[in-house]
C-alpha cells in the first residue's frame, strides 16, 4: 500500500546540508495500523509529510498505492491526496469559518461529489456529533473538534489515513476515546492508518510500531493493537535499522 | 471528478464568513475612487445633456453675431433684410455704467444690457413679480438682478438712473438663460429697452461696449449650412459668428476638460485605493495560510485555492465599488448645488447608467488586479504548513514567479488603459499615466527615503518607547510605504490646494493694500476732469492720480501697412495684437507698477519731426514681433501718429491701477481726444457713497468703483470657490482613511504578538500605548512631510507658471495640515491597535 524507499530529507543549514531523515525504508500493507514514534526532533513529522506527499524528499521515493509520489507535481499530489488520503492533525486544523458539517464536506466538494452534505451528516453522526452539525469549531470542545477532523479524514473513504499527534492536544480520557474511534473506523473501513506520535501508550494501540531517532529507523516491531500481520516489518526495517543503529 | 466552479463559489462564500467585514473594509479603499469617477462622469454627462437640450436657450437664438465696434450700417441693413425674409433678430448692447437709485440715492456699478424686443428667442426669463419680462418694452422700464435692489437699497417701483436716462424698476430677474449665476456677483445686470440706449448718452465713440445680435431661424434649419453663404458678408463687417452648434461645442469642451482633470484625481484616488486593497489583502493572506494548507492537504489544487480567494476578493471588490457608485450618485446630485453658480445651464440631474456601470467595472477590475498580486502567494502555500509552520517555506512561497510578473504587467497595463480611457487622445492618456506613475512613484520614494532616514537618525539615547515605535516601522512585512503613501497623497493634494489658495489670496490682499487710492472714476471726459477733481478735493479728499486714456489702433510699422507688417514678421493678419483697440496713455515718467526691461525711458533723444517715443509692454512687444528702434504707426481716431520703440517694460497687471500696453511721450498725444481715470483716496465708506452719488448726479456718464466693494465681491467669489476647494480637500483626506486602515491591518497580528510579549516582559499598558503613539506619530510625520514636500513643488509650479505670480510658502496652514495628518494616523493606529490593550498575554501565547 505504502512503500518508503531510502527516504532522505536534507535542509540547508548555513553552507552544510543537514539531514533530518536518512535512508528510511519500509513497506506498509493495506489495512495496517502503524505508529511512527520517536522523541521530539527525530524526524517523525518530516517522515509523515513525505509519506503523505506534502513534501518532496531530497532522495528516495514514496510509492502510494503503486504510484511514485516523487514523480508527481504538487497539483497531481493534491489530487491524489483528495482521492486516497485522509489527514488528522494535532491542532485539529478545522477551517474556523466553516461549521462542523461544512468542514467534513470540503474534501468531498473539492472532488465534485454531489452527496457531500448527506455523507458529512452521516459521518458526523457516526462519530457522535449528529447534534453538532451546525456548530463552528470555536463552539466545540477539543475532543469534539478532533472527532470532526476524523470524520473529515474519512469523508472520501481514503485508502490511507495519516494522523499527526492526534491526541497531542487532548486530555488522557478524551485521547483514549479518539484512539478507540480511530481503531474502530480502521476496522470498519479497512483503511491503512499511519499515526505519528511521541505518546508510547497511544503507539501501543497500533499493530506495528516504527521508532525513529535522529532521522533513522531504530526499531520496527509489532505493537499490541489488533492481530494484523506486518509483512513489511521484516523486509524493510532490517537493512534500514541495521544501517542506522 | 473535480469540483465544478459553482462548488468553489459556494466554498468561497462559506469560507469568507468571518472575513467578509474585514475584506469589505479593505475593498472600501476603492470606494471613494469609484465614487469620484461615477460622480464626475455622471455629472459631465448630465451637464452635456443639459447643454445640448438648452443650447438654443443658452444663446437666446440660433445664431449669435458679435461686433466689437458696433454694427455697421451695412450689417444693420443685412439684419433688416433677413428679418423681412423671415429670419428675425434681436440686439443686445452691453456696457458697464453707474446706476443710481431714487429715493435711496445709492449708486453702484452695473452691467447694463440694452435689448431689443424679441430677446431672447428661446427660454424664459423669470422675474419677481412674475411675468414682467414681457412688459419691458412698454415704457421706460428696467429689470434688475436682485443684488442691484439689495446693493442700492431699492425696490420694485423705485427709479433708477443710468447715464442721463431714468427708468422705473419693473421687477427683479430671478433667472435668465445663458448666464452662470456667478455673473450677477461679478457684474449685477440691468436690462433696459434698447430704444432708450441713446438717451443714456453712454454709448459715445471710444466707449467700451459689446454689441451682439441673435437670430432666430425656422425650426429644423441646419444653421451651419444656412449661414455659410452669408459668412463672408458678415465677417467683412468685423462681426464674429457663432452658431448654436459651435457654442455647444465650446461649452461641452470646457466641461469635458474639467471632467477630465477631475477624473485624473479620481483615477489617482482609485489607484491609491488599489494600493490599500493590496495592503489589506496581504494582511488577509497572512491569516489564511493555515486554512489554505489544510485545503491543500484535503486535495485542493493551487488553482482551486486561488479561485476560492479570488472569488471572495472580487465579490467584496464589487461591494466596495457598488458602495462607491452609490456614494458617487449621491455626490452627483449634490454637485449642481455646489457648482451651479459657475455653470451656464440649469443641470437636470438624472442617473447615467453608462457612468455607473463604467465606474463599477473599473472599480472591480482595480480591486481584483491589486488583490491578485498578494493572493498569488496562496498558490504556493505548502500543505506541509498544516503540520508544521515553516517560515522559510512561507518566505519561499512569496518568491516572485512568472505569474507575479504577469500580474505586475497587468497592473501597469491597467493604469495605462484607465488613463487612456480618461484622456482625449492616446498620447494624452500616456501622459496621464506617466503623471500618475511619477506622482505615486515620487511619494513612494520619498516615503522610503524618509523611513530609512528615520532609522538612521535614531539615537540610543532616545527614550525606549520612541526607539521601539520607530523600530516598528521596519518590522517584516510592515506596510510603512503604503501608510506613508496614503497619508502623503492626501496631504499632497490638500496642501497644494491650500497653498495655491493662500498664495492667490495673499497676492490680492497685497495688491489691494498697495493701491494708493480706493475710489476709481473712469470714463471721465476731458471737460469733466477738473470739475471732478474739484468735487473730490472740496469734500476733503485727495485725488491720487489722473490718467489719460486715448483709444487707437495699430497701423503698421517701418513704413509698412498692418497687413504688410504681419506678412513681414510672419504673424496671422487676424492676430488680436494687430486688430485690437489699444487704450493707451501718455506720460513722461515710469510708474511703480512698471519695470524697464530694455532701452531707455523717454529723454532728450533727437528724433525727426512728427516722430515720438513709445514704450511697449513685454508681451505685446513679443506678440507684435517689434524690437527697439522700430518705427510704429498708430491710428489715433483718424490721425496717424509715428513712434519709435525706445523701451520695453514689465507691467504688474495684478494691481488695481491703470496699466497699459503702450505708453506714449506726452507731446505725441497731447491734443488727442482722451478720457481719464481718476483715482481718489477717500477715508470712509459713507464718504465714498456720498462722493459716488454726487459724481453720478453731476456726471452721469462717469462710472466709479469702490475698491473695497471689489474686494467684497472677490471675497464672495473666493468663498464660493473655497467651498468647492474644501470639498475636494476633504475628499482627498477621506480617501486616505480606508487605505490607512488596510495598511495598518496588515501588521495587526504581529503588533498584537509583540504587544502581548512586551506585556509578558512587564510593559504597562501606558508604555505600549506610548510605543503605538510614537509609531503612528512618526508615520503621520513622514506622510505629511513627503506630501508637503511634493505639495510645495506642485503649488510653486502652479503659482509660478499657471497663475504667473510669486510663490511664498504659507507655513501655518501647511503645518496645520501636517498636524491633522498626524492626528489622523495616530487615531487610526490606536483604534486598530486597541486589541493590544485588551488582549491578555495568555490568549496570544496559547495561540502560538
Coordinates of C-alpha atoms in Angstrom, one line a residue, chain A:
Chain A
X1 CA 0.0 0.0 0.0
X2 CA 2.6 2.5 1.1
X3 CA 6.3 2.0 0.4
X4 CA 9.2 4.2 1.6
X5 CA 12.4 3.7 -0.4
X6 CA 15.6 5.1 1.1
X7 CA 14.0 8.3 2.0
X8 CA 16.4 11.1 2.8
X9 CA 15.4 14.7 3.6
X10 CA 18.1 17.3 3.9
X11 CA 17.8 21.0 4.7
X12 CA 20.5 23.5 4.1
X13 CA 21.9 24.9 7.4
X14 CA 24.4 27.6 6.5
X15 CA 26.6 26.0 3.8
X16 CA 26.3 22.4 5.0
X17 CA 23.3 20.2 4.4
X18 CA 21.5 19.0 7.5
X19 CA 19.9 15.6 7.2
X20 CA 16.6 15.3 9.0
X21 CA 15.9 11.8 7.6
X22 CA 18.4 9.3 6.3
X23 CA 17.7 6.3 4.1
X24 CA 14.4 5.4 5.7
X25 CA 12.7 2.4 4.0
X26 CA 9.7 0.3 4.9
X27 CA 6.5 -1.1 3.4
X28 CA 3.1 -0.7 5.0
X29 CA 0.5 -3.2 3.8
X30 CA -3.2 -2.3 3.1
X31 CA -5.3 -2.1 6.2
X32 CA -2.4 -1.8 8.7
X33 CA -2.5 0.4 11.8
X34 CA 1.1 1.7 12.1
X35 CA 2.5 4.1 14.7
X36 CA 5.7 6.1 14.0
X37 CA 7.2 7.1 17.3
X38 CA 10.3 9.0 18.4
X39 CA 11.4 11.9 20.5
X40 CA 11.0 15.5 19.5
X41 CA 13.2 16.3 16.6
X42 CA 13.6 12.7 15.5
X43 CA 12.1 13.4 12.1
X44 CA 8.6 11.9 12.6
X45 CA 6.7 14.8 11.2
X46 CA 9.1 15.2 8.3
X47 CA 8.6 11.5 7.5
X48 CA 4.8 11.9 7.7
X49 CA 5.0 14.9 5.3
X50 CA 6.9 12.8 2.8
X51 CA 4.7 9.7 3.1
X52 CA 1.6 11.9 2.5
X53 CA 3.1 13.7 -0.4
X54 CA 3.0 17.0 1.4
X55 CA 6.7 17.5 0.8
X56 CA 9.3 16.0 -1.5
X57 CA 12.3 14.0 -0.3
X58 CA 15.9 15.0 -1.2
X59 CA 16.5 11.4 -2.2
X60 CA 14.5 8.3 -2.3
X61 CA 10.9 7.5 -3.3
X62 CA 7.4 7.1 -1.8
X63 CA 5.0 4.7 -3.5
X64 CA 1.4 5.2 -2.5
X65 CA -0.9 2.5 -4.0
X66 CA 1.9 1.8 -6.6
X67 CA 2.2 5.5 -7.6
X68 CA 5.6 7.2 -7.1
X69 CA 4.7 10.5 -5.3
X70 CA 8.2 11.9 -6.0
X71 CA 7.4 11.9 -9.7
X72 CA 4.2 13.9 -9.4
X73 CA 3.9 17.7 -9.3
X74 CA 2.2 19.5 -6.5
X75 CA -1.2 19.6 -8.0
X76 CA -1.1 15.9 -9.0
X77 CA -0.2 15.0 -5.5
X78 CA -3.0 17.2 -4.2
X79 CA -5.4 15.3 -6.4
X80 CA -4.1 12.1 -5.1
X81 CA -4.5 13.3 -1.6
X82 CA -8.0 14.3 -2.3
X83 CA -8.8 10.8 -3.6
X84 CA -6.8 8.5 -1.4
X85 CA -5.5 10.2 1.6
X86 CA -7.1 11.4 4.9
X87 CA -5.4 13.7 7.5
X88 CA -5.8 14.2 11.2
X89 CA -3.7 16.9 12.8
X90 CA -2.6 17.6 16.4
X91 CA -4.2 21.0 16.3
X92 CA -7.3 19.6 14.5
X93 CA -6.9 22.2 11.7
X94 CA -10.5 22.7 11.2
X95 CA -11.3 25.7 9.0
X96 CA -12.6 28.1 11.6
X97 CA -15.0 29.8 9.3
X98 CA -16.9 26.6 8.4
X99 CA -19.4 24.7 10.5
X100 CA -18.7 21.1 11.5
X101 CA -20.7 19.7 8.7
X102 CA -19.1 22.1 6.1
X103 CA -15.7 21.1 7.3
X104 CA -16.4 17.5 6.6
X105 CA -17.9 18.4 3.3
X106 CA -14.8 20.2 2.0
X107 CA -12.8 17.2 0.7
X108 CA -16.0 15.8 -0.9
X109 CA -16.8 19.1 -2.5
X110 CA -13.3 19.5 -3.8
X111 CA -13.9 16.2 -5.6
X112 CA -17.1 17.5 -7.0
X113 CA -19.2 14.9 -5.1
X114 CA -22.9 15.7 -5.2
X115 CA -23.7 13.8 -2.0
X116 CA -21.3 15.9 0.2
X117 CA -23.9 17.1 2.7
X118 CA -25.6 13.8 3.2
X119 CA -22.3 12.0 3.6
X120 CA -21.0 14.6 6.0
X121 CA -24.0 14.3 8.2
X122 CA -23.8 10.6 8.2
X123 CA -20.1 10.7 9.2
X124 CA -20.6 13.2 12.0
X125 CA -23.5 11.1 13.3
X126 CA -21.1 8.1 13.3
X127 CA -18.5 10.0 15.4
X128 CA -21.2 11.0 17.8
X129 CA -21.7 14.6 16.6
X130 CA -25.1 14.3 14.9
X131 CA -26.4 17.1 17.1
X132 CA -23.4 19.4 16.4
X133 CA -23.6 19.7 12.7
X134 CA -24.0 23.5 12.6
X135 CA -21.5 24.3 15.3
X136 CA -18.4 26.2 14.4
X137 CA -15.0 24.9 15.6
X138 CA -14.8 27.6 18.2
X139 CA -18.1 26.3 19.7
X140 CA -16.8 22.7 20.1
X141 CA -14.5 21.1 22.7
X142 CA -11.1 19.8 21.8
X143 CA -12.3 16.2 21.7
X144 CA -15.3 17.2 19.6
X145 CA -13.1 19.1 17.2
X146 CA -10.8 16.1 16.8
X147 CA -13.9 14.0 16.1
X148 CA -14.9 16.4 13.3
X149 CA -11.4 16.2 12.0
X150 CA -11.6 12.3 12.0
X151 CA -15.0 12.5 10.2
X152 CA -13.4 14.8 7.7
X153 CA -10.5 12.5 7.3
X154 CA -12.7 9.6 6.5
X155 CA -15.1 11.6 4.2
X156 CA -13.7 10.5 0.9
X157 CA -13.2 7.0 2.0
X158 CA -9.4 7.3 1.9
X159 CA -7.2 4.3 1.3
X160 CA -4.8 5.6 3.8
X161 CA -5.1 7.9 6.8
X162 CA -2.3 9.9 8.3
X163 CA -2.6 11.2 11.9
X164 CA -0.1 13.7 13.3
X165 CA -0.2 13.5 17.1
X166 CA -3.9 13.1 17.1
X167 CA -4.2 13.1 20.9
X168 CA -1.4 15.7 21.5
X169 CA -3.8 18.5 22.4
X170 CA -6.3 16.3 24.3
X171 CA -6.5 15.1 27.9
X172 CA -5.9 11.4 28.6
X173 CA -9.6 10.3 28.7
X174 CA -10.5 12.1 25.5
X175 CA -7.4 11.0 23.8
X176 CA -8.2 7.3 24.6
X177 CA -11.7 7.8 23.1
X178 CA -10.2 9.3 20.0
X179 CA -7.9 6.4 19.6
X180 CA -10.7 3.9 20.1
X181 CA -12.7 5.8 17.4
X182 CA -9.8 5.7 15.0
X183 CA -9.3 2.0 15.7
X184 CA -13.0 1.4 15.1
X185 CA -13.0 3.3 11.8
X186 CA -9.9 1.5 10.7
X187 CA -11.6 -1.8 11.3
X188 CA -14.8 -0.8 9.6
X189 CA -13.3 0.9 6.5
X190 CA -10.2 -1.2 6.1
X191 CA -8.2 1.9 5.5
X192 CA -4.5 2.0 6.3
X193 CA -3.8 4.2 9.3
X194 CA -0.4 5.8 10.0
X195 CA -0.1 7.6 13.3
X196 CA 2.8 9.8 14.3
X197 CA 3.2 10.3 18.0
X198 CA 5.5 10.5 20.9
X199 CA 2.9 9.0 23.1
X200 CA 4.0 5.4 23.6
X201 CA 0.7 4.5 25.2
X202 CA -1.1 5.5 22.0
X203 CA 1.5 3.8 19.9
X204 CA 0.9 0.5 21.6
X205 CA -2.7 0.6 20.2
X206 CA -1.1 0.1 16.8
X207 CA -0.4 -3.3 15.1
X208 CA 3.1 -2.1 14.3
X209 CA 5.5 0.5 15.8
X210 CA 8.3 2.1 13.8
X211 CA 10.7 4.1 16.1
X212 CA 12.8 6.9 14.8
X213 CA 15.8 8.7 16.3
X214 CA 17.9 11.3 14.7
X215 CA 16.3 10.7 11.3
X216 CA 16.9 7.0 11.1
X217 CA 14.6 4.0 11.9
X218 CA 16.0 2.3 15.1
X219 CA 13.2 -0.1 15.7
X220 CA 10.3 -1.7 13.7
X221 CA 8.3 -4.1 15.7
X222 CA 4.7 -5.3 16.2
X223 CA 2.5 -3.4 18.5
X224 CA -0.1 -4.7 20.9
X225 CA -3.1 -3.5 19.0
X226 CA -5.1 -5.7 16.6
X227 CA -3.9 -9.1 15.2
X228 CA -2.9 -8.0 11.8
X229 CA 0.2 -9.3 10.1
X230 CA 3.1 -7.0 9.4
X231 CA 4.6 -8.4 6.2
X232 CA 6.7 -5.3 5.7
X233 CA 8.3 -5.3 9.1
X234 CA 11.0 -7.8 8.4
X235 CA 11.8 -6.7 4.8
X236 CA 12.1 -3.0 5.5
X237 CA 13.3 -2.4 8.9
X238 CA 16.2 -4.8 8.8
X239 CA 18.5 -3.0 6.5
X240 CA 17.3 0.4 7.5
X241 CA 17.6 -0.3 11.2
X242 CA 20.9 -2.0 10.6
X243 CA 22.3 0.8 8.7
X244 CA 21.5 3.4 11.3
X245 CA 21.7 1.6 14.6

